[in-house]
Short mmCIF file of C-alpha atoms in Angstrom, two decimals:
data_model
loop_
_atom_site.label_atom_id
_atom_site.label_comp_id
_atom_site.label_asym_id
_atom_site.label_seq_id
_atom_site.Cartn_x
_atom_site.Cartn_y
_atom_site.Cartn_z
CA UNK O 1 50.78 80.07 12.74
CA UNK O 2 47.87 81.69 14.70
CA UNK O 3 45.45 80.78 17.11
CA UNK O 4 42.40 82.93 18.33
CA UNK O 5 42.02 83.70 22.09
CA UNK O 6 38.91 84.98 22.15
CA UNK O 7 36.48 85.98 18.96
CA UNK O 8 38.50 88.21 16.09
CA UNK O 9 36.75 91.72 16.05
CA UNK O 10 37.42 94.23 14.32
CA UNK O 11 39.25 97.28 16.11
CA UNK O 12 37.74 101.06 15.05
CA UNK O 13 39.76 103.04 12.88
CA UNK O 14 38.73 106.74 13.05
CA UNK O 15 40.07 108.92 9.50
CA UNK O 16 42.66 106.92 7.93
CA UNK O 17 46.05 105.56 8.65
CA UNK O 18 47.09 104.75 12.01
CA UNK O 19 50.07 103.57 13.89
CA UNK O 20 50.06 100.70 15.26
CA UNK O 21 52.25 99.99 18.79
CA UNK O 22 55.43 97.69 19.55
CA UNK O 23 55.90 96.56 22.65
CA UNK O 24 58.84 94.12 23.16
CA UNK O 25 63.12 94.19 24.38
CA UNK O 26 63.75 91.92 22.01
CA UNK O 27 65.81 93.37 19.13
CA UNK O 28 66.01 90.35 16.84
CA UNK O 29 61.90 89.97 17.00
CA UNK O 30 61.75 94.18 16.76
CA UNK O 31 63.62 94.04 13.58
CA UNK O 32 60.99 91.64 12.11
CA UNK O 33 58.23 93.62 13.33
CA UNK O 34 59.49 96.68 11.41
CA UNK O 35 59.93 94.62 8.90
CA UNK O 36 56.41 93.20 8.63
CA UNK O 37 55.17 97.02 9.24
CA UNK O 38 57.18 98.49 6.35
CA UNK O 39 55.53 95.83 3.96
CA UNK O 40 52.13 96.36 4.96
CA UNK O 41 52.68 100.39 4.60
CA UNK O 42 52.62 101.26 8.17
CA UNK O 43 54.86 103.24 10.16
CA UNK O 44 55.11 101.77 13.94
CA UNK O 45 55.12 103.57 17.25
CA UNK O 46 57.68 101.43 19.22
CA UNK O 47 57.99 100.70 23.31
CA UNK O 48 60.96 98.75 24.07
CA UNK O 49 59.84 98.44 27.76
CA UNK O 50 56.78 100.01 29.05
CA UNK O 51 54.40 101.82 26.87
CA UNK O 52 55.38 105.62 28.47
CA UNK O 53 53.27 107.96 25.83
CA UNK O 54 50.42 108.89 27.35
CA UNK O 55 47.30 107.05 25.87
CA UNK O 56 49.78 104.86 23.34
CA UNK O 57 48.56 102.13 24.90
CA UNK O 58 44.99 102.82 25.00
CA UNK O 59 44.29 104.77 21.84
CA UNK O 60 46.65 102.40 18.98
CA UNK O 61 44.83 100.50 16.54
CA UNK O 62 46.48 97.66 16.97
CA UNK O 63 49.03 96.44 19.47
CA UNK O 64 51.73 93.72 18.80
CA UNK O 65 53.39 92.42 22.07
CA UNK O 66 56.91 90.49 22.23
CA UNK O 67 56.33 87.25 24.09
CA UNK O 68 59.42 88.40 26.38
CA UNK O 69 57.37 91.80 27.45
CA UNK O 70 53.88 90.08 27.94
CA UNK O 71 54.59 89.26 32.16
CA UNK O 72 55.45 92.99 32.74
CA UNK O 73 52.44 93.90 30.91
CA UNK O 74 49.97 92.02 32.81
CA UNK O 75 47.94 94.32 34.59
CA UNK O 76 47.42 96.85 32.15
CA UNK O 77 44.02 97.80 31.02
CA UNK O 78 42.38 95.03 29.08
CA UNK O 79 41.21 95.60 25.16
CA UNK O 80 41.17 94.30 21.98
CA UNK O 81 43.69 95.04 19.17
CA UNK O 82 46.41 92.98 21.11
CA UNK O 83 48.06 89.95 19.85
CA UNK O 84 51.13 88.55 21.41
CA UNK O 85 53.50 87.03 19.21
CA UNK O 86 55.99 84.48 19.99
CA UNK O 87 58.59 82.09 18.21
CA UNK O 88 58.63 78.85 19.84
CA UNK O 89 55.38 76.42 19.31
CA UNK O 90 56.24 74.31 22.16
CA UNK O 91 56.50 76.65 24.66
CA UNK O 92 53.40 76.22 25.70
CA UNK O 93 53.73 78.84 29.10
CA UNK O 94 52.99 81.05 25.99
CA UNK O 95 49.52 80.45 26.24
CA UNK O 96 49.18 81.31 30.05
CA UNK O 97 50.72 84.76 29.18
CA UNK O 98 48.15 85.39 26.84
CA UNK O 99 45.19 84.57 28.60
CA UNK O 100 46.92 86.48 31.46
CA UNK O 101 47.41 89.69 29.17
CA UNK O 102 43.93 89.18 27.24
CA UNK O 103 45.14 89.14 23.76
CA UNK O 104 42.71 88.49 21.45
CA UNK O 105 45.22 86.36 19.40
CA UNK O 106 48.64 85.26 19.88
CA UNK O 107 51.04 84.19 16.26
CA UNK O 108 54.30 82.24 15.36
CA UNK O 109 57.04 83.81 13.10
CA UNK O 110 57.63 82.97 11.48
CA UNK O 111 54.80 81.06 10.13
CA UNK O 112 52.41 84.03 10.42
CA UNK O 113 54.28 86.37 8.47
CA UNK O 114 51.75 86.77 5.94
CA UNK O 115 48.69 86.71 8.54
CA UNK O 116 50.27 89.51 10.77
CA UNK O 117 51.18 91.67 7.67
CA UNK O 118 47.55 91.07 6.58
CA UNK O 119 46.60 92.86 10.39
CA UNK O 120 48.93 95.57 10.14
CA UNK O 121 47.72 96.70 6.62
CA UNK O 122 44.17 96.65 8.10
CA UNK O 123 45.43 99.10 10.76
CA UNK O 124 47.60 101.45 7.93
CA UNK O 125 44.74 101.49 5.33
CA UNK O 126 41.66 101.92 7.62
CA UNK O 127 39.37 99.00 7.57
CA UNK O 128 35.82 100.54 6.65
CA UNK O 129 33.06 99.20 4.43
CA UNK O 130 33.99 97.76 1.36
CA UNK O 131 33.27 98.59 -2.30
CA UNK O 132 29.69 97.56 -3.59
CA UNK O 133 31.35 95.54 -6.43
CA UNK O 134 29.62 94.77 -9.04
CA UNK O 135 31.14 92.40 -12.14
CA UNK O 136 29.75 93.10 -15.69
CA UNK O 137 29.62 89.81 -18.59
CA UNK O 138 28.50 89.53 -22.18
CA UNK O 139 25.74 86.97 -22.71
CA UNK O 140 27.76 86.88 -26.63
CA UNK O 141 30.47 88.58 -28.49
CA UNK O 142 29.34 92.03 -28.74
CA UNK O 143 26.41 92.72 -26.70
CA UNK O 144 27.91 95.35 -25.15
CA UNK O 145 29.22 94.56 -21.47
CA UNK O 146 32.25 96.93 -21.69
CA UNK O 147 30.35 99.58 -22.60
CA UNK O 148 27.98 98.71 -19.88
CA UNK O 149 30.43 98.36 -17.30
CA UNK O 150 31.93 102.13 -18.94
CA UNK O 151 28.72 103.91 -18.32
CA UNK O 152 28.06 102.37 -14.63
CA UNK O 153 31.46 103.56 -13.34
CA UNK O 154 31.37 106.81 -15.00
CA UNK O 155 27.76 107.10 -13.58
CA UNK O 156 29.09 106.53 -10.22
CA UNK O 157 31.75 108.75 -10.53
CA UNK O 158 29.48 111.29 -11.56
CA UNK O 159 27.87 110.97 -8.58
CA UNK O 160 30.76 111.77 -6.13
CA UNK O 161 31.40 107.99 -5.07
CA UNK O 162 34.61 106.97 -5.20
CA UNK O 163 35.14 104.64 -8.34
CA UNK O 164 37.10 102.15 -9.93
CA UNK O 165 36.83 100.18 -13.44
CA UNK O 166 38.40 97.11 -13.58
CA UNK O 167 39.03 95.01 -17.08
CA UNK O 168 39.05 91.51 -16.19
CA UNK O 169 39.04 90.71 -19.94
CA UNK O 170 42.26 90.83 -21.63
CA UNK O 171 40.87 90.66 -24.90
CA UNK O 172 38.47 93.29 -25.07
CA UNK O 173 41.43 95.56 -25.88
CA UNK O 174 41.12 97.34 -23.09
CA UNK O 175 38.82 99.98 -21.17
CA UNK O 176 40.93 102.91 -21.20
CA UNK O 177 40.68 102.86 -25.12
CA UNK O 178 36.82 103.48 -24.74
CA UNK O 179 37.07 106.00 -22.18
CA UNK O 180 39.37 107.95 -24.78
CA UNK O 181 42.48 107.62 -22.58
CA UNK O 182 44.61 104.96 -24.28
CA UNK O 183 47.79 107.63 -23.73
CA UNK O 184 46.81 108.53 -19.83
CA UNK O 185 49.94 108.10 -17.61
CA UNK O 186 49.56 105.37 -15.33
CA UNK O 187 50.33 101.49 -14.84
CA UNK O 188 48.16 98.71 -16.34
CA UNK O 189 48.19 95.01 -15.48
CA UNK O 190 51.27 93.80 -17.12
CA UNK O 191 52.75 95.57 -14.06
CA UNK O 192 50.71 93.52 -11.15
CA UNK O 193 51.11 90.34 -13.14
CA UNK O 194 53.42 89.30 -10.47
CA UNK O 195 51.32 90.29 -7.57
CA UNK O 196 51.50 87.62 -5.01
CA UNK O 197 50.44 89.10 -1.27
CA UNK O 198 48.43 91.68 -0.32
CA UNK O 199 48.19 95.12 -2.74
CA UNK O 200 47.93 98.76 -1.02
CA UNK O 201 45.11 100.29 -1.86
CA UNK O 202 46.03 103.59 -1.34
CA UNK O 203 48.92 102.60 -3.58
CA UNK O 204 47.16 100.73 -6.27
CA UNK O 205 44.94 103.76 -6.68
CA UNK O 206 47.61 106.50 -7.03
CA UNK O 207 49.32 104.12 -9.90
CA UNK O 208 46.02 103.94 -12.14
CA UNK O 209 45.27 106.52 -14.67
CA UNK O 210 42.35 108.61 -13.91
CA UNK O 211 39.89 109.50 -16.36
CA UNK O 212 36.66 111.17 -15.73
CA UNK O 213 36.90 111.17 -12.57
CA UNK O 214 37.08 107.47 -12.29
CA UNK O 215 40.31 105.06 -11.70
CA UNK O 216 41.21 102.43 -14.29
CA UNK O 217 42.96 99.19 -14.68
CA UNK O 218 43.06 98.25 -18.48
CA UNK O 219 45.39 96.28 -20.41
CA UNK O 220 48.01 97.87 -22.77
CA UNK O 221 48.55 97.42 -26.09
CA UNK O 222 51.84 94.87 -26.03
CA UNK O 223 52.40 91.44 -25.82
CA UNK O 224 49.45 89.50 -23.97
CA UNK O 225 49.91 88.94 -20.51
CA UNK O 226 48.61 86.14 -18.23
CA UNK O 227 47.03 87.06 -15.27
CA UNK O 228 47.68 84.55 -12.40
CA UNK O 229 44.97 84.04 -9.88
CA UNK O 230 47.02 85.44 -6.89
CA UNK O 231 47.51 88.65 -8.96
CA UNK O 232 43.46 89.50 -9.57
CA UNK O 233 43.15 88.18 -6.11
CA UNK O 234 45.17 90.42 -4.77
CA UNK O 235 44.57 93.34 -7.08
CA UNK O 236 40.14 93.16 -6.27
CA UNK O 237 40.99 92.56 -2.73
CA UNK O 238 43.07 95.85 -2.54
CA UNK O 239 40.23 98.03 -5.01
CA UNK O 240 37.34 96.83 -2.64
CA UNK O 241 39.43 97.82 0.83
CA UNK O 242 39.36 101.45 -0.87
CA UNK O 243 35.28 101.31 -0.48
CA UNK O 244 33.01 103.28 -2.73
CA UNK O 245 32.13 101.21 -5.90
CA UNK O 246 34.31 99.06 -7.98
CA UNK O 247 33.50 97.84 -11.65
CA UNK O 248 34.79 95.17 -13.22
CA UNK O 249 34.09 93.73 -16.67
CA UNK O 250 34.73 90.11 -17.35
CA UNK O 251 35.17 87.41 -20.08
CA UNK O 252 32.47 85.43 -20.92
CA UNK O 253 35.62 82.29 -20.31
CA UNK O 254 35.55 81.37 -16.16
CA UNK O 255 39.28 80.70 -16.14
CA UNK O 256 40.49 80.66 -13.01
CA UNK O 257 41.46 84.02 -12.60
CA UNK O 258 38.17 85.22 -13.87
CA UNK O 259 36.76 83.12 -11.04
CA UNK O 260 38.95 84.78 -8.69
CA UNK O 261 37.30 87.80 -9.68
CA UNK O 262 33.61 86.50 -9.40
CA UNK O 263 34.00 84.90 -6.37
CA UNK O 264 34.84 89.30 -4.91
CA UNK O 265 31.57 90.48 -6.83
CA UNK O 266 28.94 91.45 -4.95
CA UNK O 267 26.27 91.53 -8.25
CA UNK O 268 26.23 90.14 -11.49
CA UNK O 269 24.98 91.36 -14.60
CA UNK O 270 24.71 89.41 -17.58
CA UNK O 271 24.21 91.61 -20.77
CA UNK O 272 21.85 89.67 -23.44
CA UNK O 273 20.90 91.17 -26.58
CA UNK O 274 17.31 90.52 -27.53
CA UNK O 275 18.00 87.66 -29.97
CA UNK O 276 17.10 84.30 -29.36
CA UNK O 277 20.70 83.31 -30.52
CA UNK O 278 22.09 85.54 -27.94
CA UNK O 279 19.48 84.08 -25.55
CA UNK O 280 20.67 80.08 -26.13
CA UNK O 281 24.92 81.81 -25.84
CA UNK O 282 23.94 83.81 -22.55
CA UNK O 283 22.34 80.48 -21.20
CA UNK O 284 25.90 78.82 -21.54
CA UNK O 285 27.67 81.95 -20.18
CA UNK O 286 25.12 82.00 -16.95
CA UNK O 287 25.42 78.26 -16.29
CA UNK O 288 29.56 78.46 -15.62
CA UNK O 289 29.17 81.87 -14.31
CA UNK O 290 26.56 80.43 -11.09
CA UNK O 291 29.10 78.13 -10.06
CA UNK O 292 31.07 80.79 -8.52
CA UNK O 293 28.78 84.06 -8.38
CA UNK O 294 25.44 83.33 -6.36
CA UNK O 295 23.62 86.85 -7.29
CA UNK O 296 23.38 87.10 -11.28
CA UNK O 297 20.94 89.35 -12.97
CA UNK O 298 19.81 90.07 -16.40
CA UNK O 299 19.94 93.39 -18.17
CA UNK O 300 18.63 93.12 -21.92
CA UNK O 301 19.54 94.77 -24.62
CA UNK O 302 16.99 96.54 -26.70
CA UNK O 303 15.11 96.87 -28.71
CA UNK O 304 12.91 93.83 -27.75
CA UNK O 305 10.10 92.48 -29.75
CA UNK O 306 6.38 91.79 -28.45
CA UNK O 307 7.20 87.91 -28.62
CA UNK O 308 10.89 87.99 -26.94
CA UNK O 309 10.61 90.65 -23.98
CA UNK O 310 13.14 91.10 -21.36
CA UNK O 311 10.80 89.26 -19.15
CA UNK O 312 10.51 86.62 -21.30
CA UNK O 313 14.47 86.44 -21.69
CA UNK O 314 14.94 86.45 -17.79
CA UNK O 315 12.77 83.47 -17.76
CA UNK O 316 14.41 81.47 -19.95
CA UNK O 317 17.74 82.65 -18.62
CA UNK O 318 16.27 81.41 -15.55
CA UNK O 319 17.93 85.00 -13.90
CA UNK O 320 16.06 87.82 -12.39
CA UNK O 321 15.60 90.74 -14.74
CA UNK O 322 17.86 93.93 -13.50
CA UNK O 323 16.66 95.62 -16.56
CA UNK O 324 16.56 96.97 -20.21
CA UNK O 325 18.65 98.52 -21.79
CA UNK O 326 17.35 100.93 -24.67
CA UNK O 327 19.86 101.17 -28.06
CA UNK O 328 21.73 104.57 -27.71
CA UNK O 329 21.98 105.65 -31.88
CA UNK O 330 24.57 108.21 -31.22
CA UNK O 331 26.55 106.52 -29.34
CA UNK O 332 29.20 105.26 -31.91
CA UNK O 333 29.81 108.97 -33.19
CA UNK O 334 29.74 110.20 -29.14
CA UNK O 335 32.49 107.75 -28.48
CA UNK O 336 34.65 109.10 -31.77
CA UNK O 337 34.26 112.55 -30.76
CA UNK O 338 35.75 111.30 -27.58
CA UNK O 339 32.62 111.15 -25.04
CA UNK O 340 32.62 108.01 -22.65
CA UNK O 341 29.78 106.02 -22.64
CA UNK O 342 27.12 107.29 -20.43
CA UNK O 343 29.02 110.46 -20.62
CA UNK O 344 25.50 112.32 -21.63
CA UNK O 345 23.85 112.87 -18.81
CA UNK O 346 20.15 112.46 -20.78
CA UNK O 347 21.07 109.34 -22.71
CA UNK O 348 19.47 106.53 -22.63
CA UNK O 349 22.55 104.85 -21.44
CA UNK O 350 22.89 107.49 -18.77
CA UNK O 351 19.95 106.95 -17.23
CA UNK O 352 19.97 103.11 -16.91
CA UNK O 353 23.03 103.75 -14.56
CA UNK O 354 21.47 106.36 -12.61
CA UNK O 355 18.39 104.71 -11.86
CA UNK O 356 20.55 101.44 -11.49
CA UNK O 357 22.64 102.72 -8.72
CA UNK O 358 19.62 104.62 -7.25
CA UNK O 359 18.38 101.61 -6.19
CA UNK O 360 22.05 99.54 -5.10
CA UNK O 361 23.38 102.40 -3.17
CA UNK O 362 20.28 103.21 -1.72
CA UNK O 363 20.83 103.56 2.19
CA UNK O 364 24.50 101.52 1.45
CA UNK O 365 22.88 98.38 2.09
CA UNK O 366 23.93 96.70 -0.96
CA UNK O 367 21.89 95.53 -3.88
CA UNK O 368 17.71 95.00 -3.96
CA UNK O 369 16.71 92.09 -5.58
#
């Protein structure tokens, strides 16, 4: 349990992982607060009476405070990153301590466990801004998301940005097959299937095989493997924390994991062939797909036709039109030759995801309608 002493705000963390700082005499509540650190990935600086490195106090992160240390603490400099953390919820002097000490929160173990962890990881990762995330989905069978969702990571990559390609649809038969590295070394989902808390991700990067200068997590090629909720929870949560951009291509299905998913993307886009069939399918697809995700766009598929434009198929879609995309003819042969898609820079394909992420990364402020 936690409760908030003042308003939660978030403590500056200047070029990457920093210790935080324990402060308490008690050995029992220091051996769960190494504990806690060594699952969230930090390494602790610890004071078991008063803080005595010079500036350890003033320049950690974050600052975790035994409930039998905060009276001889009072006094010291005031400032946020402090919580105090106690065991007993009816000791209620424990509130008087923190007001005296100025913590800006003070949590129960155990019943914070998970909370405090959460904090800690924060402090070990570096809390900056957060993936642009953007979630790719076939209006039908076929029109050509994956490939889609390919080209806009490898675009990005291409770019410098750091990237990340999610498949969120285990029966596409996996990403990694149309980025030509089926064999790369690396894990794939059957091994976060039982992913429960929070995900590293510094850690979930380093597993994932990198190709073209992008990281992916694609299926393999055994048995089918169900994704809990927790797991792609947990598993978007940790790619976004990494910042840059983050891909993810979804089923056209809103189980609930896929929802999971949606409800972490930043921008839709709906891929819809210019065929009235495909039209009436995408319709279907966008109505469950609005439930969760707020901001969904259209990108057609070309070639249109003078009386079914990609205007007119936004309109009936009832979406906002992100765009055509022109057919690619050699794009088949590119990708047995072993070329991802958007791999050529002057393909049609190509550009698209240029001039897509032109205008979403322009000035980092997310995504222009």
């Amino acid at each position: 349990m936690t409760a908030s002493i003042t308003p939660e705000r978030p403590t500056p963390v200047e070029g990457g992982r920093s210790r935080p700082l324990i402060v308490t005499e008690d050995e029992e509540l220091l051996d769960d607060l190494l504990r806690l650190c060594a699952a969230a990935g930090a390494e602790p600086e610890v004071a078991h009476g008063m803080p005595t490195r010079r500036g350890s106090w003033e320049g950690a992160p974050l600052i975790l405070v035994g409930d039998d240390a905060a009276a001889r603490l009072c006094g010291r400099t005031r400032r946020e990153g402090v919580l105090l953390i106690g065991r007993d919820l009816d000791d209620h002097g424990i509130w008087r301590r923190a007001v005296a000490l100025g913590v800006d929160n003070v949590a129960f173990l155990p019943d914070a466990e998970t909370w405090l962890v959460d904090r800690i990881a924060d402090v070990a990762e570096g809390v900056g801004r957060q993936a642009l995330t953007i979630g790719v989905i076939g209006g039908r069978g076929g029109a050509g998301a994956s490939t889609l969702a390919c080209a806009l990571a490898v675009g990005a990559a291409r770019s410098g940005r750091r990237t990340m390609l999610i498949d969120g649809d285990p029966l596409g038969g996996g990403l990694d097959v149309l980025l030509g590295g089926e064999g790369a070394e690396g894990l794939r989902w059957p091994a976060f299937a039982e992913s429960r808390g929070r995900v590293a991700g510094s850690a979930l990067e380093e597993s994932l095989p990198e190709l073209h200068a992008l990281r992916v997590l694609s299926w393999d090629r055994g048995d089918s493997v169900v994704i809990p909720p927790s797991a792609m929870r947990a598993v978007l949560a940790a790619a976004r924390r990494r910042g840059g951009v983050v891909v993810v291509d979804l089923p056209r299905r809103v189980d609930d994991a896929a929802a999971e998913a949606l409800a972490q993307v930043d921008l839709g886009l709906l891929v819809v062939p210019a065929e009235l069939r495909a039209v009436a399918a995408a319709h279907r697809v966008a109505s469950m797909v609005r439930m969760v995700l707020s901001d969904l766009r259209a990108v057609v598929r070309g070639p249109c036709g003078p009386e079914l434009d990609d205007e007119e198929i936004a309109r009936l879609l009832g979406l906002p039109l992100a765009g055509q995309l022109p057919s690619e003819p050699g794009l088949p042969a590119a990708l047995d030759c072993g070329e991802p898609p958007g791999g050529s820079v002057d393909g049609p394909l190509a550009r698209f995801c240029a001039e897509f992420w032109a205008r979403a990364l322009a000035g980092e402020g997310g995504v222009p309608a």
